[in-house]
PDB file of C-alpha atoms in Angstrom:
ATOM      1  CA  UNK A 112     -33.468 -23.192 -24.861  1.00 83.00           C
ATOM      2  CA  UNK A 113     -35.138 -26.413 -25.800  1.00 95.00           C
ATOM      3  CA  UNK A 114     -34.389 -30.188 -25.744  1.00 96.00           C
ATOM      4  CA  UNK A 115     -31.786 -32.014 -27.785  1.00 96.00           C
ATOM      5  CA  UNK A 116     -30.747 -35.663 -28.135  1.00 96.00           C
ATOM      6  CA  UNK A 117     -27.359 -36.849 -27.009  1.00 97.00           C
ATOM      7  CA  UNK A 118     -25.555 -40.021 -25.890  1.00 97.00           C
ATOM      8  CA  UNK A 119     -24.201 -40.774 -22.356  1.00 96.00           C
ATOM      9  CA  UNK A 120     -21.923 -43.767 -22.930  1.00 94.00           C
ATOM     10  CA  UNK A 121     -24.190 -46.352 -24.599  1.00 94.00           C
ATOM     11  CA  UNK A 122     -27.421 -44.704 -23.339  1.00 97.00           C
ATOM     12  CA  UNK A 123     -29.846 -42.387 -25.021  1.00 98.00           C
ATOM     13  CA  UNK A 124     -30.148 -39.072 -23.285  1.00 98.00           C
ATOM     14  CA  UNK A 125     -31.953 -35.759 -23.496  1.00 98.00           C
ATOM     15  CA  UNK A 126     -30.409 -32.378 -22.731  1.00 97.00           C
ATOM     16  CA  UNK A 127     -32.656 -29.483 -21.620  1.00 97.00           C
ATOM     17  CA  UNK A 128     -31.323 -25.891 -21.672  1.00 95.00           C
ATOM     18  CA  UNK A 129     -33.176 -23.456 -19.594  1.00 94.00           C
ATOM     19  CA  UNK A 130     -33.814 -19.724 -20.014  1.00 91.00           C
ATOM     20  CA  UNK A 131     -30.647 -18.692 -18.002  1.00 91.00           C
ATOM     21  CA  UNK A 132     -28.396 -21.138 -19.821  1.00 92.00           C
ATOM     22  CA  UNK A 133     -28.598 -23.877 -17.213  1.00 94.00           C
ATOM     23  CA  UNK A 134     -28.857 -27.397 -18.393  1.00 96.00           C
ATOM     24  CA  UNK A 135     -30.085 -30.785 -17.216  1.00 98.00           C
ATOM     25  CA  UNK A 136     -29.325 -34.063 -18.819  1.00 98.00           C
ATOM     26  CA  UNK A 137     -31.616 -37.190 -18.418  1.00 98.00           C
ATOM     27  CA  UNK A 138     -30.968 -40.698 -19.588  1.00 98.00           C
ATOM     28  CA  UNK A 139     -33.886 -42.666 -20.756  1.00 98.00           C
ATOM     29  CA  UNK A 140     -32.470 -45.661 -18.943  1.00 98.00           C
ATOM     30  CA  UNK A 141     -33.952 -45.184 -15.462  1.00 98.00           C
ATOM     31  CA  UNK A 142     -35.218 -41.781 -16.351  1.00 98.00           C
ATOM     32  CA  UNK A 143     -32.009 -40.893 -14.695  1.00 98.00           C
ATOM     33  CA  UNK A 144     -30.897 -37.259 -14.191  1.00 98.00           C
ATOM     34  CA  UNK A 145     -27.088 -37.478 -14.787  1.00 98.00           C
ATOM     35  CA  UNK A 146     -26.167 -33.779 -14.848  1.00 98.00           C
ATOM     36  CA  UNK A 147     -27.384 -30.440 -13.634  1.00 98.00           C
ATOM     37  CA  UNK A 148     -25.241 -27.534 -14.675  1.00 97.00           C
ATOM     38  CA  UNK A 149     -25.993 -24.022 -13.347  1.00 93.00           C
ATOM     39  CA  UNK A 150     -24.415 -20.830 -14.604  1.00 81.00           C
ATOM     40  CA  UNK A 151     -22.395 -19.463 -11.582  1.00 76.00           C
ATOM     41  CA  UNK A 152     -20.301 -16.332 -12.082  1.00 73.00           C
ATOM     42  CA  UNK A 153     -20.765 -16.652 -15.818  1.00 76.00           C
ATOM     43  CA  UNK A 154     -19.537 -20.191 -16.183  1.00 82.00           C
ATOM     44  CA  UNK A 155     -21.225 -23.583 -16.003  1.00 88.00           C
ATOM     45  CA  UNK A 156     -20.905 -25.442 -12.675  1.00 94.00           C
ATOM     46  CA  UNK A 157     -21.873 -29.142 -12.183  1.00 97.00           C
ATOM     47  CA  UNK A 158     -23.974 -29.424  -9.053  1.00 98.00           C
ATOM     48  CA  UNK A 159     -24.582 -33.172  -8.996  1.00 98.00           C
ATOM     49  CA  UNK A 160     -22.033 -35.910  -8.376  1.00 98.00           C
ATOM     50  CA  UNK A 161     -21.494 -38.604 -11.035  1.00 98.00           C
ATOM     51  CA  UNK A 162     -18.896 -41.322 -10.322  1.00 98.00           C
ATOM     52  CA  UNK A 163     -15.922 -41.603 -12.634  1.00 98.00           C
ATOM     53  CA  UNK A 164     -16.559 -45.264 -12.607  1.00 98.00           C
ATOM     54  CA  UNK A 165     -20.281 -45.099 -13.310  1.00 98.00           C
ATOM     55  CA  UNK A 166     -21.458 -47.585 -15.860  1.00 97.00           C
ATOM     56  CA  UNK A 167     -23.567 -46.197 -18.718  1.00 97.00           C
ATOM     57  CA  UNK A 168     -24.912 -49.614 -19.986  1.00 95.00           C
ATOM     58  CA  UNK A 169     -28.271 -51.209 -19.400  1.00 95.00           C
ATOM     59  CA  UNK A 170     -29.404 -52.933 -17.249  1.00 94.00           C
ATOM     60  CA  UNK A 171     -26.856 -51.446 -14.672  1.00 95.00           C
ATOM     61  CA  UNK A 172     -28.014 -48.517 -12.660  1.00 96.00           C
ATOM     62  CA  UNK A 173     -26.059 -45.333 -12.798  1.00 98.00           C
ATOM     63  CA  UNK A 174     -23.925 -44.385  -9.842  1.00 98.00           C
ATOM     64  CA  UNK A 175     -24.597 -40.679  -9.168  1.00 98.00           C
ATOM     65  CA  UNK A 176     -27.019 -38.053 -10.487  1.00 98.00           C
ATOM     66  CA  UNK A 177     -30.727 -38.743  -9.385  1.00 98.00           C
ATOM     67  CA  UNK A 178     -31.707 -42.371  -9.472  1.00 98.00           C
ATOM     68  CA  UNK A 179     -35.401 -43.107  -8.996  1.00 98.00           C
ATOM     69  CA  UNK A 180     -36.222 -45.587  -6.279  1.00 98.00           C
ATOM     70  CA  UNK A 181     -39.491 -47.377  -7.153  1.00 98.00           C
ATOM     71  CA  UNK A 182     -41.610 -49.367  -6.112  1.00 98.00           C
ATOM     72  CA  UNK A 183     -39.470 -49.441  -2.986  1.00 97.00           C
ATOM     73  CA  UNK A 184     -36.691 -47.568  -1.141  1.00 97.00           C
ATOM     74  CA  UNK A 185     -33.912 -49.935  -0.062  1.00 95.00           C
ATOM     75  CA  UNK A 186     -35.474 -53.187   0.903  1.00 91.00           C
ATOM     76  CA  UNK A 187     -38.745 -51.681   2.009  1.00 91.00           C
ATOM     77  CA  UNK A 188     -40.933 -53.619  -0.451  1.00 87.00           C
ATOM     78  CA  UNK A 189     -41.529 -56.851  -2.247  1.00 85.00           C
ATOM     79  CA  UNK A 190     -38.564 -56.663  -4.735  1.00 89.00           C
ATOM     80  CA  UNK A 191     -35.375 -58.618  -4.300  1.00 87.00           C
ATOM     81  CA  UNK A 192     -33.467 -55.744  -5.978  1.00 88.00           C
ATOM     82  CA  UNK A 193     -32.322 -53.022  -3.745  1.00 92.00           C
ATOM     83  CA  UNK A 194     -34.395 -49.786  -4.490  1.00 96.00           C
ATOM     84  CA  UNK A 195     -36.791 -51.665  -6.905  1.00 96.00           C
ATOM     85  CA  UNK A 196     -36.530 -51.649 -10.714  1.00 97.00           C
ATOM     86  CA  UNK A 197     -37.396 -48.136 -11.971  1.00 98.00           C
ATOM     87  CA  UNK A 198     -33.702 -47.106 -12.043  1.00 97.00           C
ATOM     88  CA  UNK A 199     -32.807 -50.268 -14.114  1.00 96.00           C
ATOM     89  CA  UNK A 200     -35.629 -49.941 -16.647  1.00 97.00           C
ATOM     90  CA  UNK A 201     -35.834 -48.251 -19.991  1.00 98.00           C
ATOM     91  CA  UNK A 202     -38.347 -45.341 -19.921  1.00 98.00           C
ATOM     92  CA  UNK A 203     -40.239 -44.045 -22.954  1.00 98.00           C
ATOM     93  CA  UNK A 204     -39.819 -40.324 -24.045  1.00 97.00           C
ATOM     94  CA  UNK A 205     -43.242 -38.824 -24.229  1.00 96.00           C
ATOM     95  CA  UNK A 206     -42.412 -35.139 -24.769  1.00 96.00           C
ATOM     96  CA  UNK A 207     -41.062 -33.316 -27.743  1.00 93.00           C
ATOM     97  CA  UNK A 208     -37.457 -32.907 -28.752  1.00 94.00           C
ATOM     98  CA  UNK A 209     -37.263 -29.386 -30.244  1.00 94.00           C
ATOM     99  CA  UNK A 210     -35.680 -25.946 -29.625  1.00 93.00           C
ATOM    100  CA  UNK A 211     -38.986 -24.821 -28.094  1.00 91.00           C
ATOM    101  CA  UNK A 212     -39.416 -27.702 -25.660  1.00 93.00           C
ATOM    102  CA  UNK A 213     -39.596 -26.622 -22.044  1.00 92.00           C
ATOM    103  CA  UNK A 214     -39.602 -30.017 -20.276  1.00 95.00           C
ATOM    104  CA  UNK A 215     -38.533 -33.661 -20.601  1.00 97.00           C
ATOM    105  CA  UNK A 216     -41.208 -36.254 -19.768  1.00 98.00           C
ATOM    106  CA  UNK A 217     -40.463 -39.801 -19.553  1.00 98.00           C
ATOM    107  CA  UNK A 218     -42.916 -42.599 -18.991  1.00 98.00           C
ATOM    108  CA  UNK A 219     -42.778 -46.210 -17.536  1.00 98.00           C
ATOM    109  CA  UNK A 220     -45.662 -48.583 -17.478  1.00 98.00           C
ATOM    110  CA  UNK A 221     -46.054 -52.026 -15.770  1.00 97.00           C
ATOM    111  CA  UNK A 222     -44.845 -54.828 -18.008  1.00 96.00           C
ATOM    112  CA  UNK A 223     -44.682 -58.648 -18.004  1.00 96.00           C
ATOM    113  CA  UNK A 224     -41.381 -58.493 -16.225  1.00 94.00           C
ATOM    114  CA  UNK A 225     -42.443 -55.970 -13.537  1.00 96.00           C
ATOM    115  CA  UNK A 226     -45.593 -57.961 -12.765  1.00 96.00           C
ATOM    116  CA  UNK A 227     -43.398 -60.928 -11.740  1.00 94.00           C
ATOM    117  CA  UNK A 228     -41.933 -58.877  -8.804  1.00 94.00           C
ATOM    118  CA  UNK A 229     -44.566 -56.169  -8.269  1.00 96.00           C
ATOM    119  CA  UNK A 230     -48.016 -57.542  -9.270  1.00 96.00           C
ATOM    120  CA  UNK A 231     -49.665 -54.272  -9.961  1.00 97.00           C
ATOM    121  CA  UNK A 232     -50.690 -52.375 -13.086  1.00 98.00           C
ATOM    122  CA  UNK A 233     -49.304 -48.883 -13.081  1.00 98.00           C
ATOM    123  CA  UNK A 234     -47.936 -46.038 -15.130  1.00 98.00           C
ATOM    124  CA  UNK A 235     -45.371 -43.336 -13.989  1.00 98.00           C
ATOM    125  CA  UNK A 236     -44.663 -39.963 -15.623  1.00 98.00           C
ATOM    126  CA  UNK A 237     -41.399 -38.281 -14.689  1.00 98.00           C
ATOM    127  CA  UNK A 238     -41.232 -34.587 -15.638  1.00 98.00           C
ATOM    128  CA  UNK A 239     -38.001 -32.658 -15.520  1.00 98.00           C
ATOM    129  CA  UNK A 240     -37.957 -28.841 -15.979  1.00 97.00           C
ATOM    130  CA  UNK A 241     -35.624 -25.872 -15.372  1.00 96.00           C
ATOM    131  CA  UNK A 242     -37.022 -22.579 -13.835  1.00 95.00           C
ATOM    132  CA  UNK A 243     -36.265 -19.192 -15.336  1.00 93.00           C
ATOM    133  CA  UNK A 244     -33.473 -18.936 -12.717  1.00 92.00           C
ATOM    134  CA  UNK A 245     -32.133 -22.518 -13.333  1.00 93.00           C
ATOM    135  CA  UNK A 246     -33.791 -24.373 -10.507  1.00 96.00           C
ATOM    136  CA  UNK A 247     -34.097 -28.130 -11.229  1.00 97.00           C
ATOM    137  CA  UNK A 248     -37.653 -29.401 -10.716  1.00 98.00           C
ATOM    138  CA  UNK A 249     -38.419 -33.082 -10.869  1.00 98.00           C
ATOM    139  CA  UNK A 250     -41.948 -34.465 -10.533  1.00 98.00           C
ATOM    140  CA  UNK A 251     -43.166 -38.019 -10.438  1.00 98.00           C
ATOM    141  CA  UNK A 252     -46.755 -38.907 -11.087  1.00 98.00           C
ATOM    142  CA  UNK A 253     -47.791 -42.542 -10.233  1.00 98.00           C
ATOM    143  CA  UNK A 254     -51.101 -43.898 -11.573  1.00 98.00           C
ATOM    144  CA  UNK A 255     -52.636 -47.179 -10.314  1.00 98.00           C
ATOM    145  CA  UNK A 256     -54.182 -48.712 -13.449  1.00 98.00           C
ATOM    146  CA  UNK A 257     -55.486 -51.647 -11.588  1.00 97.00           C
ATOM    147  CA  UNK A 258     -58.427 -52.209  -9.176  1.00 97.00           C
ATOM    148  CA  UNK A 259     -56.608 -53.355  -5.973  1.00 97.00           C
ATOM    149  CA  UNK A 260     -54.703 -51.000  -3.580  1.00 97.00           C
ATOM    150  CA  UNK A 261     -51.155 -50.635  -4.680  1.00 97.00           C
ATOM    151  CA  UNK A 262     -48.484 -50.180  -1.855  1.00 97.00           C
ATOM    152  CA  UNK A 263     -45.152 -48.589  -2.564  1.00 97.00           C
ATOM    153  CA  UNK A 264     -42.261 -46.579  -1.043  1.00 97.00           C
ATOM    154  CA  UNK A 265     -39.967 -44.416  -3.197  1.00 97.00           C
ATOM    155  CA  UNK A 266     -37.136 -41.792  -3.277  1.00 98.00           C
ATOM    156  CA  UNK A 267     -35.258 -39.460  -5.395  1.00 98.00           C
ATOM    157  CA  UNK A 268     -31.783 -40.580  -4.543  1.00 98.00           C
ATOM    158  CA  UNK A 269     -29.916 -37.378  -5.260  1.00 98.00           C
ATOM    159  CA  UNK A 270     -26.097 -37.260  -5.234  1.00 98.00           C
ATOM    160  CA  UNK A 271     -24.645 -33.725  -4.602  1.00 98.00           C
ATOM    161  CA  UNK A 272     -21.241 -32.670  -5.572  1.00 98.00           C
ATOM    162  CA  UNK A 273     -18.804 -31.033  -3.070  1.00 98.00           C
ATOM    163  CA  UNK A 274     -15.223 -30.045  -3.137  1.00 98.00           C
ATOM    164  CA  UNK A 275     -14.798 -31.483   0.413  1.00 98.00           C
ATOM    165  CA  UNK A 276     -17.452 -33.481   2.214  1.00 98.00           C
ATOM    166  CA  UNK A 277     -15.936 -32.664   5.640  1.00 97.00           C
ATOM    167  CA  UNK A 278     -17.230 -29.053   5.026  1.00 97.00           C
ATOM    168  CA  UNK A 279     -20.767 -30.082   4.158  1.00 98.00           C
ATOM    169  CA  UNK A 280     -23.564 -29.319   6.632  1.00 98.00           C
ATOM    170  CA  UNK A 281     -27.349 -29.938   6.329  1.00 98.00           C
ATOM    171  CA  UNK A 282     -29.749 -27.579   8.090  1.00 98.00           C
ATOM    172  CA  UNK A 283     -33.454 -28.301   8.819  1.00 98.00           C
ATOM    173  CA  UNK A 284     -33.375 -31.680  10.494  1.00 98.00           C
ATOM    174  CA  UNK A 285     -33.086 -30.625  14.122  1.00 98.00           C
ATOM    175  CA  UNK A 286     -35.908 -32.059  16.250  1.00 97.00           C
ATOM    176  CA  UNK A 287     -36.719 -34.874  13.823  1.00 98.00           C
ATOM    177  CA  UNK A 288     -36.540 -38.656  14.574  1.00 98.00           C
ATOM    178  CA  UNK A 289     -34.194 -40.756  12.470  1.00 98.00           C
ATOM    179  CA  UNK A 290     -33.273 -44.440  11.892  1.00 98.00           C
ATOM    180  CA  UNK A 291     -29.539 -44.885  12.105  1.00 98.00           C
ATOM    181  CA  UNK A 292     -28.620 -47.829   9.860  1.00 97.00           C
ATOM    182  CA  UNK A 293     -25.142 -47.781  11.181  1.00 97.00           C
ATOM    183  CA  UNK A 294     -26.592 -48.719  14.618  1.00 97.00           C
ATOM    184  CA  UNK A 295     -29.024 -51.502  13.508  1.00 96.00           C
ATOM    185  CA  UNK A 296     -31.676 -49.037  12.620  1.00 96.00           C
ATOM    186  CA  UNK A 297     -31.870 -47.615  16.149  1.00 97.00           C
ATOM    187  CA  UNK A 298     -34.372 -44.734  16.253  1.00 97.00           C
ATOM    188  CA  UNK A 299     -32.739 -41.543  17.613  1.00 98.00           C
ATOM    189  CA  UNK A 300     -33.591 -37.899  17.845  1.00 98.00           C
ATOM    190  CA  UNK A 301     -31.565 -35.103  15.986  1.00 98.00           C
ATOM    191  CA  UNK A 302     -30.477 -32.712  18.603  1.00 97.00           C
ATOM    192  CA  UNK A 303     -27.969 -30.622  16.709  1.00 95.00           C
ATOM    193  CA  UNK A 304     -28.791 -27.948  14.245  1.00 95.00           C
ATOM    194  CA  UNK A 305     -26.543 -29.201  11.444  1.00 96.00           C
ATOM    195  CA  UNK A 306     -25.836 -32.705  10.149  1.00 98.00           C
ATOM    196  CA  UNK A 307     -22.276 -33.203   8.818  1.00 97.00           C
ATOM    197  CA  UNK A 308     -19.933 -36.014   7.573  1.00 98.00           C
ATOM    198  CA  UNK A 309     -16.876 -37.375   9.489  1.00 97.00           C
ATOM    199  CA  UNK A 310     -17.590 -41.061   8.963  1.00 97.00           C
ATOM    200  CA  UNK A 311     -19.989 -43.368   7.181  1.00 98.00           C
ATOM    201  CA  UNK A 312     -23.528 -41.968   7.462  1.00 98.00           C
ATOM    202  CA  UNK A 313     -26.782 -43.946   6.545  1.00 98.00           C
ATOM    203  CA  UNK A 314     -29.787 -42.429   8.228  1.00 98.00           C
ATOM    204  CA  UNK A 315     -33.462 -42.075   7.355  1.00 98.00           C
ATOM    205  CA  UNK A 316     -34.939 -38.852   8.867  1.00 98.00           C
ATOM    206  CA  UNK A 317     -38.693 -39.126   9.128  1.00 98.00           C
ATOM    207  CA  UNK A 318     -41.323 -36.480   8.737  1.00 97.00           C
ATOM    208  CA  UNK A 319     -38.882 -33.744   7.955  1.00 98.00           C
ATOM    209  CA  UNK A 320     -39.565 -30.080   6.868  1.00 98.00           C
ATOM    210  CA  UNK A 321     -40.376 -29.518   3.242  1.00 97.00           C
ATOM    211  CA  UNK A 322     -37.315 -27.253   2.875  1.00 98.00           C
ATOM    212  CA  UNK A 323     -33.710 -28.205   3.747  1.00 98.00           C
ATOM    213  CA  UNK A 324     -30.579 -26.120   3.243  1.00 98.00           C
ATOM    214  CA  UNK A 325     -27.480 -28.015   1.925  1.00 98.00           C
ATOM    215  CA  UNK A 326     -24.282 -26.245   2.549  1.00 98.00           C
ATOM    216  CA  UNK A 327     -22.136 -28.003  -0.118  1.00 97.00           C
ATOM    217  CA  UNK A 328     -19.102 -25.788   0.435  1.00 96.00           C
ATOM    218  CA  UNK A 329     -18.413 -22.400   2.216  1.00 94.00           C
ATOM    219  CA  UNK A 330     -19.420 -20.616  -1.041  1.00 92.00           C
ATOM    220  CA  UNK A 331     -22.418 -22.787  -2.257  1.00 94.00           C
ATOM    221  CA  UNK A 332     -25.694 -23.589  -0.614  1.00 97.00           C
ATOM    222  CA  UNK A 333     -28.569 -25.502  -2.270  1.00 98.00           C
ATOM    223  CA  UNK A 334     -32.170 -25.322  -1.169  1.00 98.00           C
ATOM    224  CA  UNK A 335     -34.054 -28.610  -1.418  1.00 98.00           C
ATOM    225  CA  UNK A 336     -37.818 -28.236  -1.485  1.00 98.00           C
ATOM    226  CA  UNK A 337     -39.992 -31.237  -1.498  1.00 98.00           C
ATOM    227  CA  UNK A 338     -43.568 -32.167  -1.784  1.00 98.00           C
ATOM    228  CA  UNK A 339     -45.141 -35.532  -1.047  1.00 97.00           C
ATOM    229  CA  UNK A 340     -41.829 -36.833   0.212  1.00 98.00           C
ATOM    230  CA  UNK A 341     -41.781 -36.417   3.977  1.00 97.00           C
ATOM    231  CA  UNK A 342     -38.473 -38.247   4.748  1.00 98.00           C
ATOM    232  CA  UNK A 343     -34.921 -37.350   4.056  1.00 98.00           C
ATOM    233  CA  UNK A 344     -32.264 -40.041   3.634  1.00 98.00           C
ATOM    234  CA  UNK A 345     -28.699 -38.967   4.361  1.00 98.00           C
ATOM    235  CA  UNK A 346     -25.835 -41.043   3.149  1.00 98.00           C
ATOM    236  CA  UNK A 347     -22.115 -41.255   2.488  1.00 98.00           C
ATOM    237  CA  UNK A 348     -20.361 -44.586   2.020  1.00 98.00           C
ATOM    238  CA  UNK A 349     -17.000 -43.391   3.558  1.00 98.00           C
ATOM    239  CA  UNK A 350     -13.814 -45.392   3.089  1.00 98.00           C
ATOM    240  CA  UNK A 351     -14.550 -49.056   3.307  1.00 97.00           C
ATOM    241  CA  UNK A 352     -17.804 -49.083   1.429  1.00 97.00           C
ATOM    242  CA  UNK A 353     -16.397 -46.795  -1.334  1.00 98.00           C
ATOM    243  CA  UNK A 354     -13.643 -49.287  -1.794  1.00 97.00           C
ATOM    244  CA  UNK A 355     -16.084 -52.177  -1.988  1.00 97.00           C
ATOM    245  CA  UNK A 356     -18.272 -50.625  -4.769  1.00 97.00           C
ATOM    246  CA  UNK A 357     -17.043 -51.477  -8.237  1.00 97.00           C
ATOM    247  CA  UNK A 358     -18.709 -48.525  -9.882  1.00 97.00           C
ATOM    248  CA  UNK A 359     -17.348 -45.869  -7.308  1.00 98.00           C
ATOM    249  CA  UNK A 360     -13.924 -44.524  -6.957  1.00 98.00           C
ATOM    250  CA  UNK A 361     -12.006 -45.350  -3.803  1.00 98.00           C
ATOM    251  CA  UNK A 362     -11.622 -41.706  -2.817  1.00 98.00           C
ATOM    252  CA  UNK A 363     -14.853 -40.362  -4.270  1.00 98.00           C
ATOM    253  CA  UNK A 364     -16.710 -40.385  -0.931  1.00 98.00           C
ATOM    254  CA  UNK A 365     -14.789 -37.146  -0.273  1.00 98.00           C
ATOM    255  CA  UNK A 366     -16.540 -35.289  -3.028  1.00 98.00           C
ATOM    256  CA  UNK A 367     -20.098 -36.326  -2.700  1.00 98.00           C
ATOM    257  CA  UNK A 368     -23.087 -36.788  -0.341  1.00 98.00           C
ATOM    258  CA  UNK A 369     -26.594 -37.836  -0.726  1.00 98.00           C
ATOM    259  CA  UNK A 370     -29.735 -36.258   0.619  1.00 98.00           C
ATOM    260  CA  UNK A 371     -32.620 -38.238  -0.699  1.00 98.00           C
ATOM    261  CA  UNK A 372     -36.216 -36.877  -0.610  1.00 98.00           C
ATOM    262  CA  UNK A 373     -38.066 -39.974   0.260  1.00 98.00           C
ATOM    263  CA  UNK A 374     -41.276 -41.621   1.364  1.00 97.00           C
ATOM    264  CA  UNK A 375     -39.803 -44.525   3.155  1.00 96.00           C
ATOM    265  CA  UNK A 376     -40.519 -44.970   6.918  1.00 94.00           C
ATOM    266  CA  UNK A 377     -42.357 -41.861   8.127  1.00 90.00           C
ATOM    267  CA  UNK A 378     -45.988 -40.884   8.207  1.00 88.00           C
ATOM    268  CA  UNK A 379     -47.843 -42.235   5.022  1.00 88.00           C
ATOM    269  CA  UNK A 380     -45.344 -44.932   4.224  1.00 93.00           C
ATOM    270  CA  UNK A 381     -45.967 -47.036   2.350  1.00 96.00           C
ATOM    271  CA  UNK A 382     -48.270 -45.229   0.017  1.00 96.00           C
ATOM    272  CA  UNK A 383     -51.542 -47.215  -0.279  1.00 96.00           C
ATOM    273  CA  UNK A 384     -52.749 -46.070  -3.746  1.00 97.00           C
ATOM    274  CA  UNK A 385     -56.330 -47.120  -4.627  1.00 98.00           C
ATOM    275  CA  UNK A 386     -57.304 -48.420  -7.958  1.00 98.00           C
ATOM    276  CA  UNK A 387     -57.673 -45.679 -10.572  1.00 98.00           C
ATOM    277  CA  UNK A 388     -56.044 -43.115  -8.347  1.00 98.00           C
ATOM    278  CA  UNK A 389     -52.939 -40.915  -8.830  1.00 98.00           C
ATOM    279  CA  UNK A 390     -50.191 -39.848  -6.477  1.00 98.00           C
ATOM    280  CA  UNK A 391     -47.463 -37.305  -7.166  1.00 98.00           C
ATOM    281  CA  UNK A 392     -44.370 -35.903  -5.517  1.00 98.00           C
ATOM    282  CA  UNK A 393     -41.904 -33.131  -6.425  1.00 98.00           C
ATOM    283  CA  UNK A 394     -38.471 -31.942  -5.706  1.00 98.00           C
ATOM    284  CA  UNK A 395     -37.068 -28.499  -6.469  1.00 98.00           C
ATOM    285  CA  UNK A 396     -33.335 -27.867  -6.186  1.00 98.00           C
ATOM    286  CA  UNK A 397     -32.035 -24.239  -6.413  1.00 97.00           C
ATOM    287  CA  UNK A 398     -28.838 -22.445  -5.614  1.00 95.00           C
ATOM    288  CA  UNK A 399     -29.403 -20.039  -2.647  1.00 90.00           C
TER     289      UNK A 399
END
């Protein structure tokens, strides 16, 4: 139980141990969840993908885990940088480090640098907890500290581990509309019950159910429950793009996939947060 300090490469990190022995590790750089280990059959099993070539040195974002996309997802916002700046920024630890701690809370506030690319005063709390059964719960609370309306999009860009991506299937998206970035963002309807991976996939599913089933392997299913994040981005870089990324192994596309709880293109996007107002979203991941 509790929270302890550790290092991940050159980065400061916090490790939270839950009641059942499950653990989650969060780097202060980017408030980035880099590991979620769940006790399965009496032994720890890593459920998130982290590239063997990930760079743990600021200001580089970390390849894998759960990057935070804010104040924009992709290029859906004013920032030149893909996915905004939250994942490249140093966050401040605002919760205690002790054997009795039950959560990790990291905070980021607008700064002179952020105001150059996103001219709004804000504060974000990112709260990470583990349930009694080892479910990983991540909550983001955004406050507009200014007086004008603050628009933004966002996502929790979760990378999941799998022994074989060809065996992965995602349930819960049938009947939804999606934008296929492999076909110039063509809008299409999901007519099949399950989404799988046999080639590069890059789609934004809009206004999706709050619960999705991720069949990571024949023996492992993760339930993804989300609040305030109506969209789901499904991504795998496949062969060519994997080889083009310097912080990603050439063959690692075979052992990962992303399902990103997002507010990107569906109803309510972008958020239009009034002055002095707060907005929150949450994701819960559990082993079924």
